[in-house]
PDB file of C-alpha atoms in Angstrom:
ATOM      1  CA  MET A 363     -44.141 -67.793 -22.020  1.00  0.00           C
ATOM      2  CA  ALA A 364     -43.616 -64.409 -20.662  1.00  0.00           C
ATOM      3  CA  GLU A 365     -41.116 -63.591 -17.767  1.00  0.00           C
ATOM      4  CA  PRO A 366     -42.230 -63.315 -14.154  1.00  0.00           C
ATOM      5  CA  ALA A 367     -42.211 -59.692 -13.505  1.00  0.00           C
ATOM      6  CA  ALA A 368     -39.358 -61.020 -11.213  1.00  0.00           C
ATOM      7  CA  GLN A 369     -37.367 -61.122 -13.737  1.00  0.00           C
ATOM      8  CA  THR A 370     -38.600 -57.721 -16.001  1.00  0.00           C
ATOM      9  CA  GLU A 371     -38.106 -55.175 -13.168  1.00  0.00           C
ATOM     10  CA  PRO A 372     -34.424 -54.373 -12.210  1.00  0.00           C
ATOM     11  CA  LYS A 373     -32.958 -55.589  -9.247  1.00  0.00           C
ATOM     12  CA  ARG A 374     -33.492 -53.527  -6.177  1.00  0.00           C
ATOM     13  CA  LEU A 375     -30.470 -52.102  -4.391  1.00  0.00           C
ATOM     14  CA  GLY A 376     -30.620 -51.962  -1.065  1.00  0.00           C
ATOM     15  CA  VAL A 377     -29.530 -48.744   1.397  1.00  0.00           C
ATOM     16  CA  VAL A 378     -26.270 -49.979   1.632  1.00  0.00           C
ATOM     17  CA  SER A 379     -25.334 -50.227  -1.785  1.00  0.00           C
ATOM     18  CA  GLN A 380     -26.967 -47.362  -2.977  1.00  0.00           C
ATOM     19  CA  LEU A 381     -24.985 -45.382   0.017  1.00  0.00           C
ATOM     20  CA  ILE A 382     -22.118 -47.100  -1.718  1.00  0.00           C
ATOM     21  CA  ARG A 383     -23.179 -46.025  -5.035  1.00  0.00           C
ATOM     22  CA  PHE A 384     -23.760 -42.275  -3.196  1.00  0.00           C
ATOM     23  CA  ILE A 385     -20.310 -41.984  -2.096  1.00  0.00           C
ATOM     24  CA  VAL A 386     -18.288 -43.156  -4.780  1.00  0.00           C
ATOM     25  CA  ILE A 387     -20.718 -41.073  -7.180  1.00  0.00           C
ATOM     26  CA  GLY A 388     -20.201 -38.233  -4.224  1.00  0.00           C
ATOM     27  CA  GLY A 389     -17.163 -38.572  -3.963  1.00  0.00           C
ATOM     28  CA  GLY A 390     -16.570 -37.784  -8.540  1.00  0.00           C
ATOM     29  CA  CYS A 391     -19.003 -35.086  -8.028  1.00  0.00           C
ATOM     30  CA  ALA A 392     -16.632 -33.426  -4.777  1.00  0.00           C
ATOM     31  CA  ILE A 393     -14.088 -32.864  -7.249  1.00  0.00           C
ATOM     32  CA  ILE A 394     -15.688 -31.281  -9.582  1.00  0.00           C
ATOM     33  CA  ASP A 395     -16.411 -29.232  -6.823  1.00  0.00           C
ATOM     34  CA  PHE A 396     -13.482 -28.972  -4.761  1.00  0.00           C
ATOM     35  CA  GLY A 397     -11.876 -28.396  -8.320  1.00  0.00           C
ATOM     36  CA  THR A 398     -13.920 -25.524  -9.090  1.00  0.00           C
ATOM     37  CA  TYR A 399     -13.455 -23.870  -5.675  1.00  0.00           C
ATOM     38  CA  SER A 400      -9.629 -23.772  -5.745  1.00  0.00           C
ATOM     39  CA  LEU A 401     -10.090 -22.531  -9.115  1.00  0.00           C
ATOM     40  CA  LEU A 402     -11.780 -20.230  -8.873  1.00  0.00           C
ATOM     41  CA  LEU A 403     -10.545 -19.017  -5.225  1.00  0.00           C
ATOM     42  CA  GLY A 404      -6.784 -19.914  -5.755  1.00  0.00           C
ATOM     43  CA  LEU A 405      -5.900 -18.763  -9.675  1.00  0.00           C
ATOM     44  CA  ALA A 406      -8.694 -16.315 -10.207  1.00  0.00           C
ATOM     45  CA  GLY A 407      -8.949 -14.607  -6.800  1.00  0.00           C
ATOM     46  CA  TRP A 408     -12.532 -14.970  -6.698  1.00  0.00           C
ATOM     47  CA  PRO A 409     -14.384 -14.399  -3.308  1.00  0.00           C
ATOM     48  CA  VAL A 410     -15.177 -17.507  -1.299  1.00  0.00           C
ATOM     49  CA  TRP A 411     -18.593 -16.739  -1.481  1.00  0.00           C
ATOM     50  CA  LEU A 412     -18.978 -16.704  -5.098  1.00  0.00           C
ATOM     51  CA  SER A 413     -16.364 -19.339  -6.066  1.00  0.00           C
ATOM     52  CA  LYS A 414     -18.071 -21.584  -3.157  1.00  0.00           C
ATOM     53  CA  SER A 415     -21.305 -20.927  -5.087  1.00  0.00           C
ATOM     54  CA  ILE A 416     -20.532 -21.648  -8.625  1.00  0.00           C
ATOM     55  CA  SER A 417     -18.543 -24.940  -7.298  1.00  0.00           C
ATOM     56  CA  PHE A 418     -21.732 -26.487  -5.490  1.00  0.00           C
ATOM     57  CA  ILE A 419     -23.855 -25.510  -8.477  1.00  0.00           C
ATOM     58  CA  LEU A 420     -21.626 -27.706 -11.394  1.00  0.00           C
ATOM     59  CA  GLY A 421     -21.267 -30.713  -8.423  1.00  0.00           C
ATOM     60  CA  THR A 422     -24.744 -30.678  -7.667  1.00  0.00           C
ATOM     61  CA  THR A 423     -25.832 -30.598 -11.056  1.00  0.00           C
ATOM     62  CA  ALA A 424     -23.714 -33.412 -12.154  1.00  0.00           C
ATOM     63  CA  SER A 425     -24.603 -35.463  -8.430  1.00  0.00           C
ATOM     64  CA  TYR A 426     -28.674 -35.286  -9.604  1.00  0.00           C
ATOM     65  CA  LEU A 427     -27.526 -36.620 -12.841  1.00  0.00           C
ATOM     66  CA  ILE A 428     -25.935 -39.541 -11.826  1.00  0.00           C
ATOM     67  CA  ASN A 429     -27.807 -40.630  -8.650  1.00  0.00           C
ATOM     68  CA  ARG A 430     -31.051 -40.601 -10.555  1.00  0.00           C
ATOM     69  CA  LYS A 431     -29.360 -42.607 -13.004  1.00  0.00           C
ATOM     70  CA  PHE A 432     -27.328 -45.051 -11.079  1.00  0.00           C
ATOM     71  CA  THR A 433     -28.498 -45.163  -7.743  1.00  0.00           C
ATOM     72  CA  PHE A 434     -32.131 -44.371  -6.843  1.00  0.00           C
ATOM     73  CA  GLN A 435     -34.146 -46.686  -9.142  1.00  0.00           C
ATOM     74  CA  GLY A 436     -37.710 -44.689  -7.721  1.00  0.00           C
ATOM     75  CA  ALA A 437     -36.058 -42.103  -9.166  1.00  0.00           C
ATOM     76  CA  ASN A 438     -38.027 -42.759 -12.950  1.00  0.00           C
ATOM     77  CA  THR A 439     -41.418 -43.360 -11.387  1.00  0.00           C
ATOM     78  CA  GLY A 440     -44.492 -41.161 -10.604  1.00  0.00           C
ATOM     79  CA  ASN A 441     -44.305 -37.522 -10.861  1.00  0.00           C
ATOM     80  CA  THR A 442     -40.141 -36.642 -12.183  1.00  0.00           C
ATOM     81  CA  ARG A 443     -41.674 -33.168 -12.659  1.00  0.00           C
ATOM     82  CA  ALA A 444     -42.107 -33.120  -8.592  1.00  0.00           C
ATOM     83  CA  LYS A 445     -39.397 -34.638  -8.095  1.00  0.00           C
ATOM     84  CA  LEU A 446     -36.978 -32.147  -9.730  1.00  0.00           C
ATOM     85  CA  GLY A 447     -38.917 -29.283  -8.031  1.00  0.00           C
ATOM     86  CA  ALA A 448     -38.357 -31.062  -4.371  1.00  0.00           C
ATOM     87  CA  PHE A 449     -34.673 -32.195  -5.580  1.00  0.00           C
ATOM     88  CA  ALA A 450     -34.856 -28.338  -6.306  1.00  0.00           C
ATOM     89  CA  ALA A 451     -36.115 -27.479  -3.090  1.00  0.00           C
ATOM     90  CA  LEU A 452     -33.886 -29.735  -1.117  1.00  0.00           C
ATOM     91  CA  TYR A 453     -31.002 -28.919  -2.768  1.00  0.00           C
ATOM     92  CA  THR A 454     -31.507 -25.003  -2.294  1.00  0.00           C
ATOM     93  CA  THR A 455     -31.815 -25.555   1.340  1.00  0.00           C
ATOM     94  CA  THR A 456     -28.368 -27.979   1.024  1.00  0.00           C
ATOM     95  CA  TYR A 457     -26.794 -25.030  -0.893  1.00  0.00           C
ATOM     96  CA  PHE A 458     -27.223 -22.387   2.187  1.00  0.00           C
ATOM     97  CA  VAL A 459     -26.384 -25.126   4.671  1.00  0.00           C
ATOM     98  CA  ASN A 460     -23.037 -26.058   2.942  1.00  0.00           C
ATOM     99  CA  MET A 461     -23.116 -22.052   1.770  1.00  0.00           C
ATOM    100  CA  GLY A 462     -23.650 -20.969   5.178  1.00  0.00           C
ATOM    101  CA  SER A 463     -21.245 -23.586   7.066  1.00  0.00           C
ATOM    102  CA  ASN A 464     -18.099 -22.951   5.398  1.00  0.00           C
ATOM    103  CA  GLN A 465     -18.780 -19.295   5.223  1.00  0.00           C
ATOM    104  CA  ALA A 466     -19.463 -19.435   8.941  1.00  0.00           C
ATOM    105  CA  LEU A 467     -16.202 -21.545   8.834  1.00  0.00           C
ATOM    106  CA  VAL A 468     -13.637 -19.271   7.161  1.00  0.00           C
ATOM    107  CA  MET A 469     -15.486 -16.248   9.383  1.00  0.00           C
ATOM    108  CA  VAL A 470     -14.785 -17.409  12.664  1.00  0.00           C
ATOM    109  CA  PHE A 471     -11.426 -18.850  12.612  1.00  0.00           C
ATOM    110  CA  ASP A 472     -10.519 -16.169   9.964  1.00  0.00           C
ATOM    111  CA  ALA A 473      -9.213 -17.973   7.156  1.00  0.00           C
ATOM    112  CA  GLN A 474      -5.635 -17.578   5.885  1.00  0.00           C
ATOM    113  CA  GLU A 475      -4.070 -20.655   4.659  1.00  0.00           C
ATOM    114  CA  PRO A 476      -5.568 -22.810   2.296  1.00  0.00           C
ATOM    115  CA  TRP A 477      -5.347 -25.755   4.043  1.00  0.00           C
ATOM    116  CA  GLN A 478      -7.807 -23.409   6.179  1.00  0.00           C
ATOM    117  CA  PHE A 479      -9.610 -23.321   3.616  1.00  0.00           C
ATOM    118  CA  THR A 480     -10.049 -26.870   2.035  1.00  0.00           C
ATOM    119  CA  LEU A 481     -10.628 -28.429   5.848  1.00  0.00           C
ATOM    120  CA  PHE A 482     -13.609 -26.043   6.149  1.00  0.00           C
ATOM    121  CA  TRP A 483     -15.026 -26.622   2.438  1.00  0.00           C
ATOM    122  CA  VAL A 484     -14.475 -30.599   3.794  1.00  0.00           C
ATOM    123  CA  ILE A 485     -16.555 -30.028   6.602  1.00  0.00           C
ATOM    124  CA  ALA A 486     -19.074 -28.452   5.217  1.00  0.00           C
ATOM    125  CA  GLN A 487     -19.706 -31.268   2.153  1.00  0.00           C
ATOM    126  CA  GLY A 488     -19.775 -33.730   4.525  1.00  0.00           C
ATOM    127  CA  LEU A 489     -22.552 -32.031   6.449  1.00  0.00           C
ATOM    128  CA  GLY A 490     -24.408 -31.373   2.871  1.00  0.00           C
ATOM    129  CA  THR A 491     -23.378 -34.816   1.656  1.00  0.00           C
ATOM    130  CA  LEU A 492     -24.977 -36.169   5.140  1.00  0.00           C
ATOM    131  CA  ILE A 493     -28.638 -33.991   4.345  1.00  0.00           C
ATOM    132  CA  ASN A 494     -28.896 -35.174   0.698  1.00  0.00           C
ATOM    133  CA  PHE A 495     -28.619 -39.156   0.841  1.00  0.00           C
ATOM    134  CA  ILE A 496     -31.596 -38.856   3.771  1.00  0.00           C
ATOM    135  CA  MET A 497     -33.255 -36.320   2.288  1.00  0.00           C
ATOM    136  CA  LEU A 498     -33.051 -38.501  -1.284  1.00  0.00           C
ATOM    137  CA  LYS A 499     -33.458 -41.775  -0.149  1.00  0.00           C
ATOM    138  CA  VAL A 500     -36.577 -40.842   2.183  1.00  0.00           C
ATOM    139  CA  LEU A 501     -38.408 -38.172   0.357  1.00  0.00           C
ATOM    140  CA  ILE A 502     -37.327 -37.637  -3.086  1.00  0.00           C
ATOM    141  CA  PHE A 503     -36.289 -40.991  -4.534  1.00  0.00           C
ATOM    142  CA  ARG A 504     -37.873 -43.641  -2.382  1.00  0.00           C
ATOM    143  CA  ASP A 505     -38.456 -46.484  -4.417  1.00  0.00           C
TER     144      ASP A 505
END
């Protein structure tokens, strides 16, 4: 006897469950991002823009791979190449928002102290996270 369709399809997550997963996964990816940023900026002495660029790419790549698998059920349906392209476009935009806001804050407030770089990274990251969740949910990985 065949199983009903409801039992063979994975259970769809509600928006709250997706948001919770997105935040938890994002927290882990933020550790990758901030850890890389801190090492390159603080220990290696690299410029803010280069440290932030590399850390953003590493954190973003981890975020895409993990969220695609565990947060958004729509990730594996439809045209996955188009979704990857849309994701790349979204994260390119987010990169400039994230980098731009971080760099602007560093420059406007003439950041010198480690706490300033940390605070400005958190603000830029929060802005990027908000944009990413909304766009991933509504446009890219819609169920």
